[in-house]
Amino acid sequence: MSPPVCRCSEQVRKLTQQASVMRREIKNLRQQMDGSIRAHRKQMSSLQSMLTDCMKHNDRLQSVSKSSPQSPSGMNQLLEQGRIQTVPIGYISSCFAVKTGTPRQPTVCSSSRASLKINPSVFNNPEHSLVGLEQYSHIWIIFLFHKNGQMSYKAKVKPPRLNGQRVGVYSTRSPHRPNALGLTLAKLERIAGDTLHLSGVDIIAGTPVLDIKPYIPDYDSPKTRTDDTNSEYKQTSLFTDPMDLDEEPDTLEASSEPSSELSVCPATSSDLSCSESSGSSEVTHVLAEVKNYLKQPQLFTENTDEDKNTDAPEGASVGTNPLSSSNLIFGHEDYSTIAAWVRAPPVSNLDVRFTANAEKELKEFVPCDSTDSTRPKFQFLKGPEEAVAAIHGILSADPRSVYRRTRCQDRLFFFTLDTADITCWFGDNFAEVVRVKPVQSSELTNVV
């Protein structure tokens, strides 16, 4: 009979292992508690500073209200300090229900549609505030970025089109700003009572609108302003020698008198004279632009690095940082300048494809004015053709964030357009739509 084997050593070893595991867990818990305590203290400190600022602000407001509760001087003092209370004039109803998939600029998706109803609490007769606005084709919309999620902001941001490069927040249109105000240009389709019907929008449903203003090219376009300042060149005769454009302004004004007769076409003149006059204006305008281009000193400056930068991207300055704008300007670029990365970003546009199943599902949708109740119906779009154009515009500009584009392994992407849920996936330089389904009835209220 074999002697009994003692298992005490094995049990001691197991208990020792369990004790070491417990020590590690306790250590981890202590580290987590220390981190939570530090975060809690930091949050309490920020809250205390915010409360202190609010109390100081309330004290200032009370001092102003006590001195003159409703007096114009008290209101003027608040206005001069920039401390005004904004009131939304209305809220957007859009074909975009959420931020995901919403275009970042209005020109990305010109077929998108929305409406804005003026709040009756702002005016007793809201439709009266829109009288005369129907004479304009586009309007500026000043709104609030109400879906930022937080009020934090940074001095430098990473625009998605720069693929992670940092630039100053004021050189971008980032929604995360000290004052979360947005500005966009929309096409005014029509006005019905107190409601504006818009297209080419990049605003989600429920966005508070603070103000609207008509777009006037004569005031808002730098090209128009430059044309007005260079009007003396437009009045030059068709037969003026190009080299005469370098003469003094007094000489130009004297020589422009006989040419001004050519610019007016009387009722008895022939169509040929009218065409010659318009041709004179166009030719002299081009000559004026050539003169401005030739007068740039850097045009004839020798650049030893010129041959080394022949492969620079379009829109980038030769021998300069790719983020800087070009120095030499001509034609339409003579009226204004922009950052080179806007026209030649590191991220290129994508090809957009549809699977056969997605095309079939999209064709099932009927326009917003259809009376067919058996098929899914758009609320804003006028048919599958507009939906295809909108999807092309959204996906070709790659609506993904830099993180999802560069680090996330999941290539599936979901977004909502009007009453359709779109499922797509991204490949190398392309995006493919794989499914188009109607929005569920519980989600449909978010689109309105």
Coordinates of N, CA and C in Angstrom, one line a residue, residues 316-442:
A316 N -1.2 75.1 -55.8 CA -0.2 75.4 -54.8 C 0.9 76.3 -55.4
S317 N 1.4 77.2 -54.6 CA 2.5 78.1 -55.0 C 3.8 77.4 -55.3
V318 N 4.5 77.8 -56.3 CA 5.7 77.2 -56.7 C 6.8 77.6 -55.7
G319 N 7.5 76.6 -55.1 CA 8.5 76.9 -54.1 C 8.0 77.4 -52.8
T320 N 6.7 77.2 -52.5 CA 6.2 77.6 -51.2 C 5.5 76.5 -50.6
N321 N 5.0 76.7 -49.4 CA 4.3 75.7 -48.6 C 3.0 75.3 -49.4
P322 N 2.7 74.0 -49.5 CA 1.5 73.7 -50.3 C 0.2 74.2 -49.7
L323 N 0.2 74.7 -48.5 CA -1.0 75.3 -47.9 C -1.2 76.7 -48.2
S324 N -0.2 77.4 -48.8 CA -0.3 78.8 -49.1 C -0.9 79.0 -50.5
S325 N -1.5 80.1 -50.7 CA -2.2 80.4 -52.0 C -1.1 80.9 -53.0
S326 N -1.5 80.8 -54.2 CA -0.6 81.2 -55.3 C -0.4 82.7 -55.3
N327 N 0.8 83.2 -55.7 CA 1.0 84.6 -55.7 C 0.6 85.2 -57.0
L328 N 0.8 84.5 -58.1 CA 0.4 85.1 -59.4 C -1.1 84.8 -59.6
I329 N -1.8 85.8 -60.0 CA -3.2 85.7 -60.2 C -3.6 86.3 -61.5
F330 N -4.7 85.8 -62.1 CA -5.1 86.2 -63.4 C -6.6 85.8 -63.6
G331 N -7.3 86.6 -64.4 CA -8.7 86.4 -64.7 C -9.5 86.4 -63.4
H332 N -10.3 85.4 -63.2 CA -11.2 85.3 -62.1 C -10.5 85.3 -60.8
E333 N -9.3 84.7 -60.8 CA -8.5 84.7 -59.5 C -8.0 86.0 -59.1
D334 N -8.1 87.0 -60.0 CA -7.6 88.4 -59.7 C -8.6 89.1 -58.7
Y335 N -9.8 88.5 -58.6 CA -10.8 89.2 -57.8 C -10.7 88.7 -56.3
S336 N -10.3 87.6 -56.0 CA -10.1 87.1 -54.7 C -9.1 85.9 -54.7
T337 N -8.6 85.6 -53.5 CA -7.6 84.5 -53.4 C -8.1 83.6 -52.2
I338 N -7.8 82.3 -52.4 CA -8.2 81.3 -51.4 C -7.0 80.4 -51.1
A339 N -7.1 79.6 -50.1 CA -6.0 78.7 -49.8 C -5.9 77.6 -50.9
A340 N -4.7 77.2 -51.2 CA -4.5 76.3 -52.3 C -5.2 74.9 -52.0
W341 N -5.3 74.5 -50.8 CA -5.8 73.2 -50.5 C -7.3 73.1 -50.7
V342 N -8.0 74.2 -50.8 CA -9.4 74.2 -51.1 C -9.7 73.6 -52.5
R343 N -8.9 74.0 -53.5 CA -9.0 73.5 -54.8 C -8.2 72.3 -55.1
A344 N -7.1 72.1 -54.4 CA -6.3 70.9 -54.6 C -6.0 70.2 -53.3
P345 N -7.0 69.6 -52.6 CA -6.8 69.0 -51.3 C -6.1 67.7 -51.4
P346 N -5.5 67.3 -50.3 CA -4.8 66.0 -50.3 C -5.8 64.8 -50.6
V347 N -7.0 65.0 -50.3 CA -8.0 64.0 -50.4 C -8.8 64.2 -51.8
S348 N -8.7 63.2 -52.6 CA -9.3 63.3 -54.0 C -10.8 62.9 -53.9
N349 N -11.6 63.3 -54.9 CA -13.0 62.9 -54.9 C -13.1 61.4 -55.3
L350 N -14.1 60.7 -54.8 CA -14.3 59.3 -55.0 C -15.3 59.0 -56.1
D351 N -15.2 57.9 -56.8 CA -16.2 57.4 -57.7 C -17.3 56.8 -56.9
V352 N -18.5 57.0 -57.4 CA -19.7 56.5 -56.7 C -20.4 55.4 -57.5
R353 N -20.7 54.3 -56.9 CA -21.3 53.2 -57.7 C -22.6 52.8 -56.9
F354 N -23.5 52.1 -57.6 CA -24.7 51.5 -57.1 C -24.7 50.1 -57.5
T355 N -25.0 49.2 -56.5 CA -25.3 47.8 -56.9 C -26.7 47.7 -57.6
A356 N -26.9 46.6 -58.3 CA -28.2 46.5 -59.0 C -29.3 46.5 -58.0
N357 N -29.1 45.9 -56.8 CA -30.2 45.8 -55.8 C -30.4 47.2 -55.2
A358 N -29.4 48.0 -55.0 CA -29.6 49.3 -54.5 C -30.4 50.2 -55.5
E359 N -30.0 50.1 -56.8 CA -30.8 50.8 -57.8 C -32.2 50.4 -57.9
K360 N -32.5 49.1 -57.7 CA -33.9 48.7 -57.7 C -34.6 49.2 -56.5
E361 N -34.0 49.2 -55.4 CA -34.7 49.7 -54.1 C -34.9 51.2 -54.2
L362 N -34.0 51.9 -54.8 CA -34.2 53.4 -54.9 C -35.3 53.7 -55.9
K363 N -35.4 53.0 -56.9 CA -36.5 53.3 -57.9 C -37.9 53.0 -57.3
E364 N -38.0 52.3 -56.2 CA -39.3 52.1 -55.5 C -39.8 53.4 -54.9
F365 N -39.0 54.4 -54.6 CA -39.4 55.6 -54.0 C -40.1 56.5 -55.0
V366 N -41.2 57.1 -54.5 CA -42.0 58.0 -55.4 C -41.7 59.5 -54.9
P367 N -42.0 60.5 -55.8 CA -41.7 61.9 -55.5 C -42.5 62.4 -54.3
C368 N -42.2 63.5 -53.8 CA -42.9 64.1 -52.6 C -44.3 64.4 -52.9
D369 N -44.6 64.8 -54.2 CA -46.0 65.2 -54.6 C -46.8 64.0 -55.1
S370 N -46.3 62.8 -55.0 CA -47.1 61.6 -55.5 C -48.2 61.3 -54.5
T371 N -49.3 60.7 -55.1 CA -50.4 60.3 -54.3 C -50.4 58.8 -54.1
D372 N -49.4 58.1 -54.5 CA -49.3 56.6 -54.4 C -48.9 56.3 -52.9
S373 N -49.8 55.7 -52.2 CA -49.5 55.4 -50.8 C -49.0 54.0 -50.6
T374 N -48.8 53.2 -51.6 CA -48.4 51.8 -51.5 C -46.9 51.7 -51.5
R375 N -46.2 52.8 -52.0 CA -44.7 52.7 -52.1 C -44.1 53.8 -51.2
P376 N -42.8 53.6 -50.9 CA -42.1 54.6 -50.0 C -42.1 55.9 -50.7
K377 N -42.2 57.0 -50.0 CA -42.4 58.3 -50.6 C -41.4 59.3 -50.0
F378 N -40.7 60.1 -50.8 CA -39.8 61.1 -50.4 C -40.6 62.3 -49.8
Q379 N -40.1 63.0 -48.8 CA -40.7 64.1 -48.2 C -40.3 65.4 -48.8
F380 N -39.0 65.5 -49.3 CA -38.5 66.7 -49.9 C -38.0 66.5 -51.4
L381 N -37.4 65.4 -51.7 CA -36.9 65.2 -53.0 C -38.0 64.9 -54.0
K382 N -37.7 65.2 -55.3 CA -38.7 65.1 -56.3 C -38.6 63.9 -57.1
G383 N -37.9 62.9 -56.6 CA -37.8 61.6 -57.3 C -36.5 60.9 -57.1
P384 N -36.4 59.7 -57.6 CA -35.2 58.9 -57.5 C -34.0 59.6 -58.2
E385 N -34.2 60.4 -59.3 CA -33.1 61.0 -60.0 C -32.4 62.0 -59.1
E386 N -33.2 62.8 -58.4 CA -32.6 63.8 -57.4 C -31.9 63.1 -56.3
A387 N -32.5 61.9 -55.9 CA -31.8 61.2 -54.8 C -30.5 60.6 -55.3
V388 N -30.4 60.2 -56.5 CA -29.1 59.7 -57.1 C -28.1 60.8 -57.1
A389 N -28.5 62.0 -57.6 CA -27.6 63.1 -57.6 C -27.1 63.5 -56.3
A390 N -28.0 63.5 -55.3 CA -27.6 63.9 -53.9 C -26.7 62.9 -53.3
I391 N -26.9 61.6 -53.6 CA -26.0 60.5 -53.0 C -24.6 60.7 -53.7
H392 N -24.6 60.9 -55.0 CA -23.3 61.1 -55.7 C -22.6 62.3 -55.1
G393 N -23.2 63.4 -54.8 CA -22.6 64.6 -54.3 C -22.0 64.3 -52.9
I394 N -22.8 63.6 -52.0 CA -22.4 63.3 -50.7 C -21.2 62.4 -50.6
L395 N -21.3 61.3 -51.3 CA -20.3 60.2 -51.2 C -19.0 60.6 -52.0
S396 N -19.1 61.3 -53.1 CA -17.9 61.7 -53.8 C -17.0 62.6 -53.0
A397 N -17.6 63.4 -52.1 CA -16.8 64.3 -51.3 C -16.3 63.5 -50.0
D398 N -16.5 62.2 -49.9 CA -16.1 61.4 -48.7 C -16.5 62.0 -47.4
P399 N -17.7 61.7 -46.9 CA -18.2 62.3 -45.7 C -17.6 61.8 -44.4
R400 N -16.7 60.8 -44.5 CA -16.2 60.2 -43.3 C -15.2 61.2 -42.6
S401 N -15.0 61.0 -41.3 CA -14.0 61.7 -40.6 C -12.6 61.2 -40.9
V402 N -11.6 62.0 -40.5 CA -10.3 61.5 -40.7 C -10.0 60.2 -40.0
Y403 N -10.5 60.1 -38.8 CA -10.3 58.9 -38.0 C -10.9 57.7 -38.7
R404 N -12.1 57.8 -39.2 CA -12.7 56.6 -39.8 C -12.0 56.3 -41.2
R405 N -11.5 57.4 -41.8 CA -10.9 57.2 -43.1 C -9.5 56.5 -43.0
T406 N -8.8 56.8 -41.9 CA -7.4 56.4 -41.8 C -7.1 55.3 -40.8
R407 N -8.0 55.2 -39.8 CA -7.7 54.2 -38.7 C -8.8 53.1 -38.5
C408 N -10.0 53.4 -38.9 CA -11.1 52.5 -38.6 C -11.1 51.4 -39.7
Q409 N -11.2 50.1 -39.2 CA -11.2 49.0 -40.1 C -12.5 48.8 -40.8
D410 N -13.6 49.3 -40.1 CA -14.9 49.1 -40.6 C -15.2 50.0 -41.8
R411 N -15.4 49.5 -43.0 CA -15.6 50.4 -44.1 C -17.0 50.6 -44.5
L412 N -17.9 50.0 -43.7 CA -19.4 50.3 -43.9 C -19.7 51.7 -43.4
F413 N -20.7 52.3 -44.1 CA -21.1 53.7 -43.7 C -22.6 53.8 -43.9
F414 N -23.2 54.4 -42.9 CA -24.7 54.6 -42.9 C -25.1 56.0 -42.8
F415 N -26.0 56.5 -43.6 CA -26.6 57.8 -43.4 C -28.0 57.9 -44.0
T416 N -28.7 58.9 -43.6 CA -30.1 59.1 -44.0 C -30.2 60.3 -44.9
L417 N -31.0 60.0 -46.0 CA -31.3 61.1 -47.0 C -32.8 61.1 -47.1
D418 N -33.4 62.2 -46.7 CA -34.8 62.4 -46.7 C -35.5 61.2 -46.0
T419 N -36.2 60.4 -46.6 CA -36.9 59.2 -46.0 C -36.2 57.9 -46.3
A420 N -35.0 58.0 -46.7 CA -34.3 56.7 -47.1 C -33.0 56.5 -46.3
D421 N -32.9 55.3 -45.8 CA -31.6 54.9 -45.1 C -30.7 54.3 -46.1
I422 N -29.5 54.9 -46.2 CA -28.5 54.5 -47.2 C -27.4 53.7 -46.5
T423 N -27.1 52.5 -47.1 CA -25.9 51.7 -46.6 C -24.9 51.6 -47.7
C424 N -23.7 51.9 -47.5 CA -22.6 51.9 -48.5 C -21.3 51.4 -47.8
W425 N -20.4 51.2 -48.7 CA -19.1 50.8 -48.2 C -18.0 51.5 -49.0
F426 N -16.8 51.7 -48.4 CA -15.8 52.5 -49.1 C -14.6 51.5 -49.5
G427 N -14.2 51.6 -50.7 CA -13.1 50.9 -51.2 C -11.9 51.8 -51.5
D428 N -11.0 51.4 -52.4 CA -9.9 52.3 -52.8 C -10.4 53.2 -53.9
N429 N -10.6 54.5 -53.5 CA -11.0 55.6 -54.4 C -12.4 55.4 -54.9
F430 N -13.2 54.7 -54.2 CA -14.6 54.6 -54.6 C -15.5 54.3 -53.4
A431 N -16.8 54.6 -53.6 CA -17.8 54.3 -52.6 C -19.0 53.6 -53.4
E432 N -19.5 52.5 -52.8 CA -20.5 51.8 -53.4 C -21.8 51.7 -52.5
V433 N -22.9 52.0 -53.0 CA -24.2 52.0 -52.3 C -24.7 50.5 -52.5
V434 N -25.0 49.9 -51.4 CA -25.4 48.5 -51.4 C -26.8 48.3 -51.0
R435 N -27.4 49.3 -50.3 CA -28.8 49.1 -49.8 C -29.5 50.4 -49.6
V436 N -30.7 50.5 -50.0 CA -31.6 51.7 -49.8 C -32.9 51.3 -49.2
K437 N -33.2 51.6 -48.0 CA -34.4 51.2 -47.3 C -35.2 52.4 -46.8
P438 N -36.5 52.3 -46.7 CA -37.3 53.4 -46.2 C -37.0 53.6 -44.7
V439 N -37.0 54.8 -44.2 CA -36.8 55.1 -42.8 C -38.0 54.6 -42.0
Q440 N -37.7 54.0 -40.8 CA -38.7 53.5 -40.0 C -39.6 54.6 -39.5
S441 N -40.9 54.4 -39.2 CA -41.8 55.4 -38.8 C -41.4 56.1 -37.6
S442 N -40.7 55.4 -36.7 CA -40.3 56.1 -35.4 C -39.2 57.1 -35.7

